[in-house]
CSV table of C-alpha atoms in Angstrom, one decimal:
chain,number,residue,atom,x,y,z
K,1,UNK,CA,67.9,148.7,122.5
K,2,UNK,CA,68.2,145.0,123.0
K,3,UNK,CA,71.8,143.8,123.4
K,4,UNK,CA,72.3,140.0,122.8
K,5,UNK,CA,76.0,140.2,122.0
K,6,UNK,CA,78.9,142.2,123.4
K,7,UNK,CA,78.1,145.9,123.2
K,8,UNK,CA,81.4,146.7,121.5
K,9,UNK,CA,80.7,144.1,118.8
K,10,UNK,CA,77.3,145.6,118.1
K,11,UNK,CA,78.5,149.2,118.1
K,12,UNK,CA,81.5,148.4,115.8
K,13,UNK,CA,79.2,146.5,113.5
K,14,UNK,CA,76.9,149.6,113.3
K,15,UNK,CA,79.9,151.8,112.5
K,16,UNK,CA,81.1,149.4,109.7
K,17,UNK,CA,77.5,149.2,108.3
K,18,UNK,CA,77.5,153.0,108.2
K,19,UNK,CA,80.8,152.9,106.3
K,20,UNK,CA,79.4,150.5,103.8
K,21,UNK,CA,76.5,152.9,103.3
K,22,UNK,CA,78.9,155.5,102.1
K,23,UNK,CA,79.8,157.5,105.3
K,24,UNK,CA,83.5,158.0,105.8
K,25,UNK,CA,83.9,156.3,109.1
K,26,UNK,CA,87.6,156.1,110.0
K,27,UNK,CA,89.2,154.0,112.7
K,28,UNK,CA,89.7,157.1,114.9
K,29,UNK,CA,86.0,157.9,114.6
K,30,UNK,CA,85.2,154.4,115.7
K,31,UNK,CA,87.3,154.7,118.8
K,32,UNK,CA,85.8,158.1,119.6
K,33,UNK,CA,82.3,156.6,119.1
K,34,UNK,CA,83.0,153.7,121.5
K,35,UNK,CA,84.5,156.0,124.1
K,36,UNK,CA,81.5,158.4,123.8
K,37,UNK,CA,79.0,155.6,124.2
K,38,UNK,CA,80.8,154.3,127.2
K,39,UNK,CA,80.6,157.8,128.7
K,40,UNK,CA,76.8,158.3,128.2
K,41,UNK,CA,75.8,154.7,128.8
K,42,UNK,CA,73.9,152.3,126.5
K,43,UNK,CA,70.7,152.7,128.6
K,44,UNK,CA,70.2,156.3,127.3
K,45,UNK,CA,69.1,155.6,123.7
K,46,UNK,CA,68.8,159.3,122.8
K,47,UNK,CA,72.3,160.0,124.0
K,48,UNK,CA,73.7,157.0,122.1
K,49,UNK,CA,71.9,158.2,118.9
K,50,UNK,CA,73.3,161.7,119.4
K,51,UNK,CA,76.9,160.8,120.1
K,52,UNK,CA,76.8,158.6,117.0
K,53,UNK,CA,75.8,161.5,114.9
K,54,UNK,CA,78.5,163.7,116.5
K,55,UNK,CA,81.4,161.2,116.2
K,56,UNK,CA,80.6,159.2,113.0
K,57,UNK,CA,79.2,161.8,110.7
K,58,UNK,CA,81.5,164.2,108.9
K,59,UNK,CA,79.0,166.3,106.9
K,60,UNK,CA,75.3,167.2,106.7
K,61,UNK,CA,75.0,164.7,103.8
K,62,UNK,CA,75.9,161.9,106.2
K,63,UNK,CA,73.0,162.5,108.5
K,64,UNK,CA,70.2,161.0,106.4
K,65,UNK,CA,72.3,157.9,105.8
K,66,UNK,CA,73.0,157.7,109.5
K,67,UNK,CA,69.2,157.7,110.3
K,68,UNK,CA,68.5,155.0,107.8
K,69,UNK,CA,71.3,152.7,109.0
K,70,UNK,CA,70.4,153.4,112.6
K,71,UNK,CA,66.8,152.3,112.0
K,72,UNK,CA,67.8,149.1,110.2
K,73,UNK,CA,70.7,148.1,112.6
K,74,UNK,CA,69.0,148.8,115.9
K,75,UNK,CA,65.4,148.2,114.7
K,76,UNK,CA,64.3,151.6,115.9
K,77,UNK,CA,63.6,155.0,114.6
K,78,UNK,CA,65.3,158.1,115.9
K,79,UNK,CA,64.6,158.3,119.7
K,80,UNK,CA,61.9,160.8,120.6
K,81,UNK,CA,64.2,162.6,123.0
K,82,UNK,CA,66.6,163.2,120.1
K,83,UNK,CA,63.8,164.6,117.9
K,84,UNK,CA,62.8,167.3,120.4
K,85,UNK,CA,64.9,168.5,123.3
K,86,UNK,CA,63.6,168.3,126.8
K,87,UNK,CA,62.3,171.4,128.5
K,88,UNK,CA,65.2,171.5,130.9
K,89,UNK,CA,68.6,172.0,129.1
K,90,UNK,CA,70.7,168.8,129.3
K,91,UNK,CA,74.4,168.5,129.7
K,92,UNK,CA,76.4,170.9,127.5
K,93,UNK,CA,77.9,168.2,125.3
K,94,UNK,CA,74.5,166.5,124.6
K,95,UNK,CA,73.2,169.9,123.4
K,96,UNK,CA,76.2,170.4,121.1
K,97,UNK,CA,76.0,166.9,119.7
K,98,UNK,CA,72.6,167.6,118.3
K,99,UNK,CA,73.8,170.8,116.6
K,100,UNK,CA,74.7,168.8,113.5
K,101,UNK,CA,71.0,168.2,112.8
K,102,UNK,CA,70.1,171.5,111.3
K,103,UNK,CA,66.7,170.3,110.2
K,104,UNK,CA,65.6,170.2,113.8
K,105,UNK,CA,66.1,173.9,114.4
K,106,UNK,CA,62.5,174.7,113.6
K,107,UNK,CA,61.3,172.5,116.6
K,108,UNK,CA,63.4,174.4,119.2
K,109,UNK,CA,61.8,176.9,121.4
K,110,UNK,CA,63.6,180.2,122.2
K,111,UNK,CA,64.6,179.0,125.7
K,112,UNK,CA,66.2,175.9,124.4
K,113,UNK,CA,68.1,177.9,121.8
K,114,UNK,CA,69.4,180.3,124.4
K,115,UNK,CA,70.5,177.3,126.6
K,116,UNK,CA,72.3,175.7,123.7
K,117,UNK,CA,74.1,178.9,122.8
K,118,UNK,CA,75.1,179.4,126.4
K,119,UNK,CA,76.5,175.8,126.6
K,120,UNK,CA,78.5,176.4,123.4
K,121,UNK,CA,79.9,179.6,124.8
K,122,UNK,CA,81.0,177.9,128.0
K,123,UNK,CA,82.7,175.1,126.0
K,124,UNK,CA,84.5,177.7,123.9
K,125,UNK,CA,86.2,179.1,127.0
K,126,UNK,CA,87.0,175.8,128.7
K,127,UNK,CA,90.6,174.7,129.0
K,128,UNK,CA,91.0,171.8,126.5
K,129,UNK,CA,93.3,170.0,129.0
K,130,UNK,CA,90.5,169.8,131.5
K,131,UNK,CA,87.8,168.5,129.1
K,132,UNK,CA,86.4,165.0,129.4
K,133,UNK,CA,86.5,162.6,126.5
K,134,UNK,CA,82.8,163.3,125.8
K,135,UNK,CA,83.5,167.0,125.6
K,136,UNK,CA,86.5,166.6,123.4
K,137,UNK,CA,84.5,164.5,120.9
K,138,UNK,CA,82.0,167.3,120.6
K,139,UNK,CA,84.6,170.0,120.5
K,140,UNK,CA,85.7,168.7,117.1
K,141,UNK,CA,82.6,170.4,115.6
K,142,UNK,CA,83.7,173.8,116.8
K,143,UNK,CA,86.8,173.7,114.7
K,144,UNK,CA,84.6,173.6,111.6
K,145,UNK,CA,83.5,177.2,112.5
K,146,UNK,CA,87.0,178.6,112.5
K,147,UNK,CA,87.7,180.9,109.5
K,148,UNK,CA,91.3,181.9,109.5
K,149,UNK,CA,92.1,185.1,107.5
K,150,UNK,CA,95.6,185.2,106.0
K,151,UNK,CA,97.8,188.2,106.8
K,152,UNK,CA,98.4,190.4,103.9
K,153,UNK,CA,101.6,191.9,102.5
K,154,UNK,CA,102.1,194.7,99.9
K,155,UNK,CA,103.9,193.7,96.7
K,156,UNK,CA,106.0,195.7,94.3
K,157,UNK,CA,103.6,195.1,91.5
K,158,UNK,CA,101.2,198.0,90.6
K,159,UNK,CA,97.6,197.7,89.5
K,160,UNK,CA,95.0,200.1,88.3
K,161,UNK,CA,93.1,201.7,91.2
K,162,UNK,CA,90.7,204.5,92.0
K,163,UNK,CA,93.3,206.2,94.2
K,164,UNK,CA,97.0,206.0,94.8
K,165,UNK,CA,99.8,207.4,92.5
K,166,UNK,CA,99.2,208.9,89.1
K,167,UNK,CA,99.7,206.4,86.2
K,168,UNK,CA,101.3,208.7,83.8
K,169,UNK,CA,101.4,206.3,80.9
K,170,UNK,CA,97.8,205.2,81.2
K,171,UNK,CA,96.8,208.9,81.5
K,172,UNK,CA,98.8,209.8,78.4
K,173,UNK,CA,97.3,206.9,76.4
K,174,UNK,CA,93.8,208.1,77.4
K,175,UNK,CA,94.6,211.6,76.1
K,176,UNK,CA,95.9,210.2,72.8
K,177,UNK,CA,92.7,208.3,72.4
K,178,UNK,CA,90.9,211.6,72.8
K,179,UNK,CA,93.1,213.2,70.2
K,180,UNK,CA,94.9,215.4,72.7
K,181,UNK,CA,91.8,216.5,74.6
K,182,UNK,CA,92.1,216.2,78.5
K,183,UNK,CA,90.6,213.0,79.9
K,184,UNK,CA,90.3,211.3,83.3
K,185,UNK,CA,93.5,210.8,85.3
K,186,UNK,CA,94.4,207.2,85.7
K,187,UNK,CA,95.7,205.9,89.1
K,188,UNK,CA,97.6,202.8,90.2
K,189,UNK,CA,98.7,201.4,93.5
K,190,UNK,CA,100.6,198.5,94.9
K,191,UNK,CA,98.7,195.2,95.2
K,192,UNK,CA,98.5,192.9,98.2
K,193,UNK,CA,99.1,189.2,98.5
K,194,UNK,CA,98.6,186.7,101.4
K,195,UNK,CA,101.6,186.5,103.6
K,196,UNK,CA,103.0,183.1,104.5
K,197,UNK,CA,102.1,181.6,107.9
K,198,UNK,CA,104.5,179.1,109.5
K,199,UNK,CA,103.1,177.0,112.4
K,200,UNK,CA,105.6,175.4,114.8
K,201,UNK,CA,103.6,173.1,117.2
K,202,UNK,CA,105.0,171.6,120.3
K,203,UNK,CA,103.7,167.9,120.6
K,204,UNK,CA,106.0,166.9,123.5
K,205,UNK,CA,104.7,165.1,126.6
K,206,UNK,CA,104.0,168.3,128.5
K,207,UNK,CA,101.7,169.5,125.5
K,208,UNK,CA,100.1,166.1,124.9
K,209,UNK,CA,96.7,167.3,126.2
K,210,UNK,CA,96.6,170.0,123.5
K,211,UNK,CA,98.3,168.2,120.6
K,212,UNK,CA,95.2,167.0,119.0
K,213,UNK,CA,93.5,170.4,119.1
K,214,UNK,CA,96.6,172.1,117.8
K,215,UNK,CA,96.7,169.8,114.7
K,216,UNK,CA,93.0,170.5,114.1
K,217,UNK,CA,93.7,174.2,114.3
K,218,UNK,CA,96.6,173.8,111.8
K,219,UNK,CA,94.2,171.8,109.5
K,220,UNK,CA,91.7,174.7,109.6
K,221,UNK,CA,94.5,177.1,108.7
K,222,UNK,CA,95.6,174.9,105.8
K,223,UNK,CA,92.0,174.8,104.5
K,224,UNK,CA,91.9,178.7,104.3
K,225,UNK,CA,93.5,180.9,101.6
K,226,UNK,CA,97.2,181.7,101.7
K,227,UNK,CA,100.4,179.7,102.0
K,228,UNK,CA,100.7,177.8,105.3
K,229,UNK,CA,103.5,175.5,106.5
K,230,UNK,CA,103.2,173.2,109.5
K,231,UNK,CA,105.9,171.7,111.6
K,232,UNK,CA,105.9,169.8,114.9
K,233,UNK,CA,108.5,170.2,117.6
K,234,UNK,CA,109.5,167.6,120.2
K,235,UNK,CA,112.8,165.9,120.3
K,236,UNK,CA,113.1,166.6,116.6
K,237,UNK,CA,111.5,168.7,113.9
K,238,UNK,CA,108.9,167.1,111.6
K,239,UNK,CA,107.3,168.7,108.5
K,240,UNK,CA,103.6,167.7,108.3
K,241,UNK,CA,102.2,170.2,105.8
K,242,UNK,CA,101.3,167.5,103.3
K,243,UNK,CA,99.3,165.6,105.9
K,244,UNK,CA,97.5,168.7,107.0
K,245,UNK,CA,96.3,169.4,103.4
K,246,UNK,CA,94.0,166.4,103.4
K,247,UNK,CA,90.4,167.5,103.2
K,248,UNK,CA,89.0,165.4,106.0
K,249,UNK,CA,90.4,166.6,109.4
K,250,UNK,CA,90.3,163.1,110.9
K,251,UNK,CA,92.3,161.6,108.0
K,252,UNK,CA,94.7,164.5,108.3
K,253,UNK,CA,95.4,163.8,111.9
K,254,UNK,CA,95.9,160.1,111.3
K,255,UNK,CA,98.4,160.9,108.5
K,256,UNK,CA,100.2,163.4,110.7
K,257,UNK,CA,100.4,160.9,113.5
K,258,UNK,CA,102.1,158.4,111.2
K,259,UNK,CA,104.6,161.1,110.2
K,260,UNK,CA,105.5,162.3,113.7
K,261,UNK,CA,108.0,160.0,115.3
K,262,UNK,CA,108.3,161.8,118.7
K,263,UNK,CA,104.7,162.3,119.7
K,264,UNK,CA,104.5,162.9,123.5
K,265,UNK,CA,108.3,162.7,123.9
K,266,UNK,CA,110.8,165.1,125.3
K,267,UNK,CA,111.2,168.8,124.5
K,268,UNK,CA,114.1,170.3,122.6
K,269,UNK,CA,112.8,173.6,121.3
K,270,UNK,CA,116.3,175.0,120.6
K,271,UNK,CA,117.3,172.1,118.5
K,272,UNK,CA,114.0,172.1,116.6
K,273,UNK,CA,114.2,175.8,115.9
K,274,UNK,CA,117.8,175.5,114.7
K,275,UNK,CA,116.8,172.6,112.4
K,276,UNK,CA,113.9,174.7,111.0
K,277,UNK,CA,116.1,177.8,110.4
K,278,UNK,CA,119.0,175.8,108.9
K,279,UNK,CA,116.9,173.7,106.5
K,280,UNK,CA,113.9,175.9,105.7
K,281,UNK,CA,113.8,179.2,107.4
K,282,UNK,CA,117.0,180.8,106.1
K,283,UNK,CA,116.3,179.6,102.6
K,284,UNK,CA,113.2,181.7,102.4
K,285,UNK,CA,110.3,180.0,104.2
K,286,UNK,CA,110.6,182.3,107.3
K,287,UNK,CA,111.6,185.4,105.4
K,288,UNK,CA,108.7,187.9,105.8
K,289,UNK,CA,106.4,185.3,107.2
K,290,UNK,CA,104.3,185.3,110.3
K,291,UNK,CA,105.7,182.5,112.5
K,292,UNK,CA,103.4,181.0,115.2
K,293,UNK,CA,105.1,178.9,117.9
K,294,UNK,CA,102.7,177.1,120.2
K,295,UNK,CA,104.5,175.7,123.3
K,296,UNK,CA,104.4,175.8,127.1
K,297,UNK,CA,108.1,176.8,127.0
K,298,UNK,CA,109.6,173.8,128.9
K,299,UNK,CA,113.1,173.4,127.4
K,300,UNK,CA,115.4,170.5,128.3
K,301,UNK,CA,118.4,172.1,126.8
K,302,UNK,CA,120.3,175.3,127.5
K,303,UNK,CA,117.9,178.3,127.6
K,304,UNK,CA,120.6,180.5,126.0
K,305,UNK,CA,120.5,178.2,123.0
K,306,UNK,CA,116.8,178.8,122.6
K,307,UNK,CA,117.3,182.5,123.0
K,308,UNK,CA,119.9,182.5,120.1
K,309,UNK,CA,117.5,180.6,117.8
K,310,UNK,CA,114.6,182.9,118.7
K,311,UNK,CA,116.9,185.9,117.8
K,312,UNK,CA,117.7,184.3,114.4
K,313,UNK,CA,114.0,183.6,113.9
K,314,UNK,CA,113.0,187.1,114.8
K,315,UNK,CA,115.5,188.6,112.4
K,316,UNK,CA,114.0,186.7,109.5
K,317,UNK,CA,110.3,186.7,110.2
K,318,UNK,CA,107.9,189.6,109.8
K,319,UNK,CA,106.1,188.8,113.1
K,320,UNK,CA,106.7,186.2,115.7
K,321,UNK,CA,103.8,184.9,117.8
K,322,UNK,CA,104.2,182.6,120.8
K,323,UNK,CA,101.0,181.0,122.0
K,324,UNK,CA,101.2,179.4,125.5
K,325,UNK,CA,98.4,177.3,126.9
K,326,UNK,CA,99.3,178.5,130.4
K,327,UNK,CA,99.0,182.1,129.4
K,328,UNK,CA,95.2,182.0,129.7
K,329,UNK,CA,95.3,181.2,133.4
K,330,UNK,CA,94.9,184.1,135.8
K,331,UNK,CA,97.9,183.1,138.1
K,332,UNK,CA,100.3,182.4,135.2
K,333,UNK,CA,103.7,184.0,135.3
K,334,UNK,CA,106.2,183.5,132.5
K,335,UNK,CA,108.9,182.0,134.7
K,336,UNK,CA,109.9,178.9,132.6
K,337,UNK,CA,113.4,179.2,131.5
K,338,UNK,CA,112.5,178.8,127.9
K,339,UNK,CA,109.9,181.5,127.9
K,340,UNK,CA,112.2,183.9,129.8
K,341,UNK,CA,114.9,183.4,127.2
K,342,UNK,CA,112.5,183.8,124.3
K,343,UNK,CA,110.5,186.8,125.5
K,344,UNK,CA,112.8,189.5,124.1
K,345,UNK,CA,112.4,188.0,120.6
K,346,UNK,CA,108.6,187.6,120.6
K,347,UNK,CA,106.2,190.2,119.0
K,348,UNK,CA,103.0,188.8,120.4
K,349,UNK,CA,102.6,186.6,123.5
K,350,UNK,CA,99.1,185.1,123.6
K,351,UNK,CA,97.1,182.3,125.2
K,352,UNK,CA,96.4,179.0,123.5
K,353,UNK,CA,94.3,176.8,125.8
K,354,UNK,CA,90.7,177.1,124.5
K,355,UNK,CA,88.6,177.6,121.4
K,356,UNK,CA,88.2,181.3,122.4
K,357,UNK,CA,91.9,181.7,122.6
K,358,UNK,CA,92.4,180.0,119.3
K,359,UNK,CA,90.0,182.5,117.7
K,360,UNK,CA,92.0,185.4,119.3
K,361,UNK,CA,95.2,183.8,117.9
K,362,UNK,CA,93.7,183.8,114.4
K,363,UNK,CA,92.9,187.5,114.7
K,364,UNK,CA,96.4,188.3,116.0
K,365,UNK,CA,98.0,186.5,113.0
K,366,UNK,CA,95.5,188.1,110.5
K,367,UNK,CA,96.4,191.6,111.7
K,368,UNK,CA,100.2,191.0,111.9
């Protein structure tokens, strides 16, 4: 790759040419692309090609356009190292970056496939706060594999069923159609509907390393079936559900960032919970819902105030889940004043520091 101008100018020009070709390249993706290239180095053409696919392409339909624009812009075809992986497994993130090219799976030998699966599994259990920028860029792809199941609740409406209680009217109508002769007994049972999920995400300074991942998790939840409401907590409460319902996760995060005024600020969990309960929760949003609060528990205000708001929340909600990033560490003890005050009013206290813990959180909510 011959560089005659500033590298940033060439890379940004490539990203904009890709956008002109129909690929939805956002400003956030451009920044991630530049950071990823700076991490791998311009000298490694295969790595530059791979991180471009990982950071600039949002769907399998973008991959063919990416190859065409890459060949025209850089005057080269796809690097040979990107077409077939080396015999020795490369760094975990380089493996994962090529996962988007599903057409190359037929060229992989079993040893390379096992190495790639192992790298993915290691990344799933890594603490997000300890990841490099290169690993975070590739972690984005793993969020596409999350499939949240909404919790279910039984309604008062009855529907025909093969078992349950006897439907006397339907059974009698069947007998009348048979002119009084005995017929099959009809049954009915109560139906089920998705239960509302409310996400309260702490985006204060102490949670800044996890904020991006938490919003991507909320976006995955909003893309699934069932009613979902999303709020952020910091020095104030912000309702970001509308932003999270955008189809593209990067656009959703940009929209949420414009909405949240206190990103990486202080922590006032008690005030935020009180605002939620007074404005939304008591009016019906929290009634019978599964409420998920993701926070490290650092509270600037009076812990007893947080305990009172958690008591109110627990009285309204069907199930209260608190996910704490530090919960996944072996030496963790719930000694923060906020956690100590809230513990009596929590139904499930789980970890929230990695993709594996996020998957477990989804199961806890689905079974609540």
